[in-house]
CSV table of C-alpha atoms in Angstrom, one decimal:
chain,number,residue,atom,x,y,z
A,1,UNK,CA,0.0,0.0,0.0
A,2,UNK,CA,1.0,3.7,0.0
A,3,UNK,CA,1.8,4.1,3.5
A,4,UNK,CA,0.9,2.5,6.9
A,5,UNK,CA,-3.4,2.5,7.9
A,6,UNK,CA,-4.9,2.1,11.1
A,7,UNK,CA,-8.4,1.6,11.6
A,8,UNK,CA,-10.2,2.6,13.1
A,9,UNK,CA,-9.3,6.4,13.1
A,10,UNK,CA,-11.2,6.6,16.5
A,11,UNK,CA,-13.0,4.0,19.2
A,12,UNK,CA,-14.6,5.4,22.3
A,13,UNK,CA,-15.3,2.2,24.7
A,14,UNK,CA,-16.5,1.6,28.4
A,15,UNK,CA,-14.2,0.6,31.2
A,16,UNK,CA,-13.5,-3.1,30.9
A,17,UNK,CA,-14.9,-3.8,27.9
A,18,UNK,CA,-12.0,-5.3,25.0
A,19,UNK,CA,-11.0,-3.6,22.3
A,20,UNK,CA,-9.1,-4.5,19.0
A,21,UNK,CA,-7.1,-2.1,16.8
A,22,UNK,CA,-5.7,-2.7,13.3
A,23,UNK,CA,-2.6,-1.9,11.1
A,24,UNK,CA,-2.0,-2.7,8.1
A,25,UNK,CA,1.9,-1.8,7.5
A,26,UNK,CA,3.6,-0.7,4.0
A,27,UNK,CA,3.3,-3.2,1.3
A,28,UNK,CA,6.8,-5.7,1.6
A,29,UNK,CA,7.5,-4.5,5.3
A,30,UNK,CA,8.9,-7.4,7.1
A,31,UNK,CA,9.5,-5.1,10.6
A,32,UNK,CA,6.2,-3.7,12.4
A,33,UNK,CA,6.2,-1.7,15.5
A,34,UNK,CA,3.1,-0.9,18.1
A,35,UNK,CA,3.8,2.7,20.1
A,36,UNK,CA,1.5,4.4,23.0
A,37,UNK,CA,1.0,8.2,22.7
A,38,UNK,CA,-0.4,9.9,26.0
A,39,UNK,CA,-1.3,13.5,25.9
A,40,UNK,CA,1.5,15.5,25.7
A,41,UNK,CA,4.1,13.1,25.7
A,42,UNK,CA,6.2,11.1,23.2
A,43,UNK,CA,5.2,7.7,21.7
A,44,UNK,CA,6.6,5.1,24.4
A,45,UNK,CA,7.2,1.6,22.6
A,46,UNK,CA,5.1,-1.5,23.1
A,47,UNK,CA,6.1,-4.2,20.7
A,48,UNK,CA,8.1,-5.1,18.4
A,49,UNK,CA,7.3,-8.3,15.3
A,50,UNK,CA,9.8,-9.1,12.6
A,51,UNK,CA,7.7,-11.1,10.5
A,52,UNK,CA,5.1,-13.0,12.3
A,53,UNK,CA,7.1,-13.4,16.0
A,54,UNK,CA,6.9,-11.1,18.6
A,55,UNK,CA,10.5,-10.3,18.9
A,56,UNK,CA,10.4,-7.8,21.6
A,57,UNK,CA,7.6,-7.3,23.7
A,58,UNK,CA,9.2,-5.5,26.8
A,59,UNK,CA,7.4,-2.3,26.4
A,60,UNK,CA,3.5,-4.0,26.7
A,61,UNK,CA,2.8,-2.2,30.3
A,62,UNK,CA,0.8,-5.6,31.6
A,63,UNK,CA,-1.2,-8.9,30.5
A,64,UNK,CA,-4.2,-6.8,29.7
A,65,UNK,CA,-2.3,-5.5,26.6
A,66,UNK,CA,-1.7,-8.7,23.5
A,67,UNK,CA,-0.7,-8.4,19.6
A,68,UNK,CA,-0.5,-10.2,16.8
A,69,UNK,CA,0.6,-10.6,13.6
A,70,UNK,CA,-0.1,-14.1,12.1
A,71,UNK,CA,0.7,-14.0,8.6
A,72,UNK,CA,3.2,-11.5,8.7
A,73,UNK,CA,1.4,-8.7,7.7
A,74,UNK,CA,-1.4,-7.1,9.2
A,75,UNK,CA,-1.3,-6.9,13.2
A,76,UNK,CA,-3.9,-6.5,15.6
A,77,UNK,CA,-3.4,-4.7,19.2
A,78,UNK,CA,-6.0,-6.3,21.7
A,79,UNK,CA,-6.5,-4.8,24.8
A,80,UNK,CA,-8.6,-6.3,27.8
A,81,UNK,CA,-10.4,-5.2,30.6
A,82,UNK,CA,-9.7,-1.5,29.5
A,83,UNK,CA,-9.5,1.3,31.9
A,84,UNK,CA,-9.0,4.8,31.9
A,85,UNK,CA,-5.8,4.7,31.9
A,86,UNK,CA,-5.2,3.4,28.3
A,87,UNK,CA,-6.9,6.2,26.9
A,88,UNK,CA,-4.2,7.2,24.6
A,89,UNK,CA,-3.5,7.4,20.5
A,90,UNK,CA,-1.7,4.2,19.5
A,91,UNK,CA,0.5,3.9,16.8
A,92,UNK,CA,1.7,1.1,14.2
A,93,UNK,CA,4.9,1.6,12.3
A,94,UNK,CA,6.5,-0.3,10.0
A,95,UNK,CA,10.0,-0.9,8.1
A,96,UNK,CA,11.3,-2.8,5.7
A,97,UNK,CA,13.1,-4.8,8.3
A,98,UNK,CA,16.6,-5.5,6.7
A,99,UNK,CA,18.9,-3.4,9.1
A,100,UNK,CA,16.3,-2.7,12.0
A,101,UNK,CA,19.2,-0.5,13.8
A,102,UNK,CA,19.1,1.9,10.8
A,103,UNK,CA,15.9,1.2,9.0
A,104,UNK,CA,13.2,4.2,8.8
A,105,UNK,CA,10.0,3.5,10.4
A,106,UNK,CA,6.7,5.0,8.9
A,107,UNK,CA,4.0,5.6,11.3
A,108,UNK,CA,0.3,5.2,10.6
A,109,UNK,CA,-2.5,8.1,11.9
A,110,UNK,CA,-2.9,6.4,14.7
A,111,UNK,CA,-6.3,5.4,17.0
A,112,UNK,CA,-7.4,7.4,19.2
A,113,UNK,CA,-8.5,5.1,22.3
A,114,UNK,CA,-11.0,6.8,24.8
A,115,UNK,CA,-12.4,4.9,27.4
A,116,UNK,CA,-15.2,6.3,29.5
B,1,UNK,CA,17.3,4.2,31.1
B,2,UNK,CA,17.4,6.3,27.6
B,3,UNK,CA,15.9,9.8,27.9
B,4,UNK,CA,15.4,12.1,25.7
B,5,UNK,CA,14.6,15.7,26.1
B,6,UNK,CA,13.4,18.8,24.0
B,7,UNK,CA,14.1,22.3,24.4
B,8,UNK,CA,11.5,24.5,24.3
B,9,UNK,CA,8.3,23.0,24.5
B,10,UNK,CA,6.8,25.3,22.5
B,11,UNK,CA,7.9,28.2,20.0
B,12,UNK,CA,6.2,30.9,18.2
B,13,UNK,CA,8.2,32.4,16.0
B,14,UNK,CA,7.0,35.0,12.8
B,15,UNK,CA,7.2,34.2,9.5
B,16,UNK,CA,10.4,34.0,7.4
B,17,UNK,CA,12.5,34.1,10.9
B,18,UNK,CA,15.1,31.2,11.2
B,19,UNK,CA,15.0,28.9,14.5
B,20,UNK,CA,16.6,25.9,16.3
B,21,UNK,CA,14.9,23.4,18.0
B,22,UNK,CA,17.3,21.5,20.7
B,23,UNK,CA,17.4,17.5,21.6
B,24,UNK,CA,19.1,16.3,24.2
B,25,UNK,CA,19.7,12.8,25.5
B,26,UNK,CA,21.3,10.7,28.1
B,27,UNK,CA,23.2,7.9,26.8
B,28,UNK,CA,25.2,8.3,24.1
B,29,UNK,CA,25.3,4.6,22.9
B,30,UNK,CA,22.5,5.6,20.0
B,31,UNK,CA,22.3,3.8,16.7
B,32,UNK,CA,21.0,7.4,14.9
B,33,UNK,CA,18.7,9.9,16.1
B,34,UNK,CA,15.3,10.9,14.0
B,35,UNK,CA,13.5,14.2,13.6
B,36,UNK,CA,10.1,13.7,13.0
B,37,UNK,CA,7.0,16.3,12.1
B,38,UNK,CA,3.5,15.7,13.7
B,39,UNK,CA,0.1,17.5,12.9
B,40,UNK,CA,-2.8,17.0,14.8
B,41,UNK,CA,-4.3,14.2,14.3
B,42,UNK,CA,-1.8,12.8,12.4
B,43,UNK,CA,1.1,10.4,12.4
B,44,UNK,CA,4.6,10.8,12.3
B,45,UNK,CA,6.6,12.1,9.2
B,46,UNK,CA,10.2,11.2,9.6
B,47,UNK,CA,12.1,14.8,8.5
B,48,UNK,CA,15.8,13.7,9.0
B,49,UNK,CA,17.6,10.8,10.3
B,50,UNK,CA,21.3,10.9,11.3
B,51,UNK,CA,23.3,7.4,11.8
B,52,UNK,CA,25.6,7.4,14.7
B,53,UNK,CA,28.8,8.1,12.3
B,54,UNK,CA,27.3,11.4,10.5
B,55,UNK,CA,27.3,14.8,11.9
B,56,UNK,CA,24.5,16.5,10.0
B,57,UNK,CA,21.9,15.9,7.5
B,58,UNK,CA,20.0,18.3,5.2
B,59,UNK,CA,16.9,18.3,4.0
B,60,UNK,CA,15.8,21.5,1.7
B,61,UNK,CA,15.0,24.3,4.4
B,62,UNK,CA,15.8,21.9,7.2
B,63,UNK,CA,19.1,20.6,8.8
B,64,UNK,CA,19.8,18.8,11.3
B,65,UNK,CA,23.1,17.9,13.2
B,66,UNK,CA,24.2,15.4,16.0
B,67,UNK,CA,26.8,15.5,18.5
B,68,UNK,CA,27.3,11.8,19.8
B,69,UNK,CA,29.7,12.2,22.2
B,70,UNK,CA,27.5,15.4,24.3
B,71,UNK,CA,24.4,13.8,24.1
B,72,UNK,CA,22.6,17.0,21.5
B,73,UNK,CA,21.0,17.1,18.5
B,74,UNK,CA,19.7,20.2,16.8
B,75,UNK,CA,16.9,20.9,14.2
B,76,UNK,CA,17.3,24.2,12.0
B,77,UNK,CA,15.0,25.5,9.9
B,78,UNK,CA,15.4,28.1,7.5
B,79,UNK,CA,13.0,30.8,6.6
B,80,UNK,CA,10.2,29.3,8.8
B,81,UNK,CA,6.4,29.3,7.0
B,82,UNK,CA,3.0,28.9,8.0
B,83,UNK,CA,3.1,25.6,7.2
B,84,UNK,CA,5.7,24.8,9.0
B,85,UNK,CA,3.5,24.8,12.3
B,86,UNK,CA,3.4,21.5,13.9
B,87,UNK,CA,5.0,19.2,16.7
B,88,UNK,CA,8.9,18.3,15.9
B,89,UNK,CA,9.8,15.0,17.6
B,90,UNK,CA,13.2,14.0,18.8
B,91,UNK,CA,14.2,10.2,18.3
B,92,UNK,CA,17.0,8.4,19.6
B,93,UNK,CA,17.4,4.3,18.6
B,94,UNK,CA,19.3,2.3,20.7
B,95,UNK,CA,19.4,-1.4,21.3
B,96,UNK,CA,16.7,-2.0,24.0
B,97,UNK,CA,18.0,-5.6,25.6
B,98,UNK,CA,15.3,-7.3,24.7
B,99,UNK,CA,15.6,-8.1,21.2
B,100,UNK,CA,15.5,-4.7,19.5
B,101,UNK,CA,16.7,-1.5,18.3
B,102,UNK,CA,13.8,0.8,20.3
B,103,UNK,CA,13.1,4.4,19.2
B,104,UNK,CA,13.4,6.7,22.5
B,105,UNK,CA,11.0,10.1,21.7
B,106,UNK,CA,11.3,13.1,23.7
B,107,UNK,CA,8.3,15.1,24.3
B,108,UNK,CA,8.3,17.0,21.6
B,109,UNK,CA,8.1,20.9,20.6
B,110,UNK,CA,5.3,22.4,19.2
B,111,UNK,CA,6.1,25.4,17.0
B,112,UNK,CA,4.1,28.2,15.6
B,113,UNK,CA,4.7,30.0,12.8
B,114,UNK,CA,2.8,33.7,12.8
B,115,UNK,CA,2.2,34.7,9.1
């Protein structure tokens, strides 16, 4: 595809209710990345696939918070049990995954996650 | 722990007037360092990137150096437009331990351009 899409654009859920977010990286990118981005801050990492494997998952704050990427292209973010807390735009990036030290990511628009 | 920080955390500058934004960051064992440009309700657009072994990169009205060894990177822009408003993001990539090579963000600074 052109660039990195997320969908959807927006969710609004209840507290403890689950939610699943989407990202569909660039076209041929083998590297994907999940970020967090609270209010006024930076995008803090989450997780890390190269291909279809999780290769670094340090950055997913608890259990609540899973991913996947099962045929090595789309990924989904799935959160449980939400709470207000996780209210935050999260964002996918992706690269093409052949020098991940020096690679450029491109970042999707992001979700916005509210939760009431 | 990586951190990175960004000096000022916001900027209003008129049009056509030159500025620096400043990045700072604590450990100097960085892959390369990214300057990114985000709009509201929008994504990230990488601007610049600078590997570890460069000094600089330039990109039309925009440059960008890195000193390694102090810990700083700054963003120049030249002849700052309207369009130019936005938030710049500061990125360092470093190997996280865990199995990759993590992008770092500072906070970011949000600049204003007054036509």
């Amino acid at each position: 595809g052109a660039g990195v899409s997320q969908t959807p654009s927006n969710k609004v859920t209840e507290k403890g209710k689950y939610v699943e977010l989407r990202c569909d990286p660039i076209s041929g990118h083998t590297a994907l990345y999940w970020y967090r981005q609270s209010l006024g801050q930076g995008p803090e990492f989450l997780i890390y696939f190269q291909g279809t494997g999780a290769a670094d998952d340090s950055g997913l704050p608890n259990d609540r918070f899973f991913a996947v990427r099962p045929e090595g292209s789309v990924s989904t973010l799935k959160i449980q049990r939400t709470e207000r807390g996780d209210s935050a735009v999260y964002l996918c990036a992706s690269s093409r995954g052949l020098a991940e030290s020096t690679d450029t990511q491109y970042f999707g628009p992001g979700t916005r996650l509210t939760v009431l | 722990k990586q951190e990175v920080t960004q000096i000022p955390a916001a900027l209003s500058v008129p049009e056509g007037e030159n500025l620096v934004l400043n990045c700072s960051f604590t450990d100097s064992a960085i892959y390369n360092l990214q300057w990114f440009r985000q709009d509201p309700g929008k994504g990230l657009t990488s601007l610049l990137l600078i590997q570890s072994s460069q000094r600089e990169q330039t990109s039309g009205r925009l440059n960008a150096s890195l000193d390694k060894s102090s810990g700083r990177s700054t963003l120049y822009i030249a002849a700052s437009q309207p369009g130019d408003s936005a938030t710049y993001l500061c990125a360092v990539r470093a190997y996280s331990g865990a199995g990759s090579y993590q992008l770092t963000f500072g906070k970011g600074t949000k600049l204003s351009v007054i036509p």
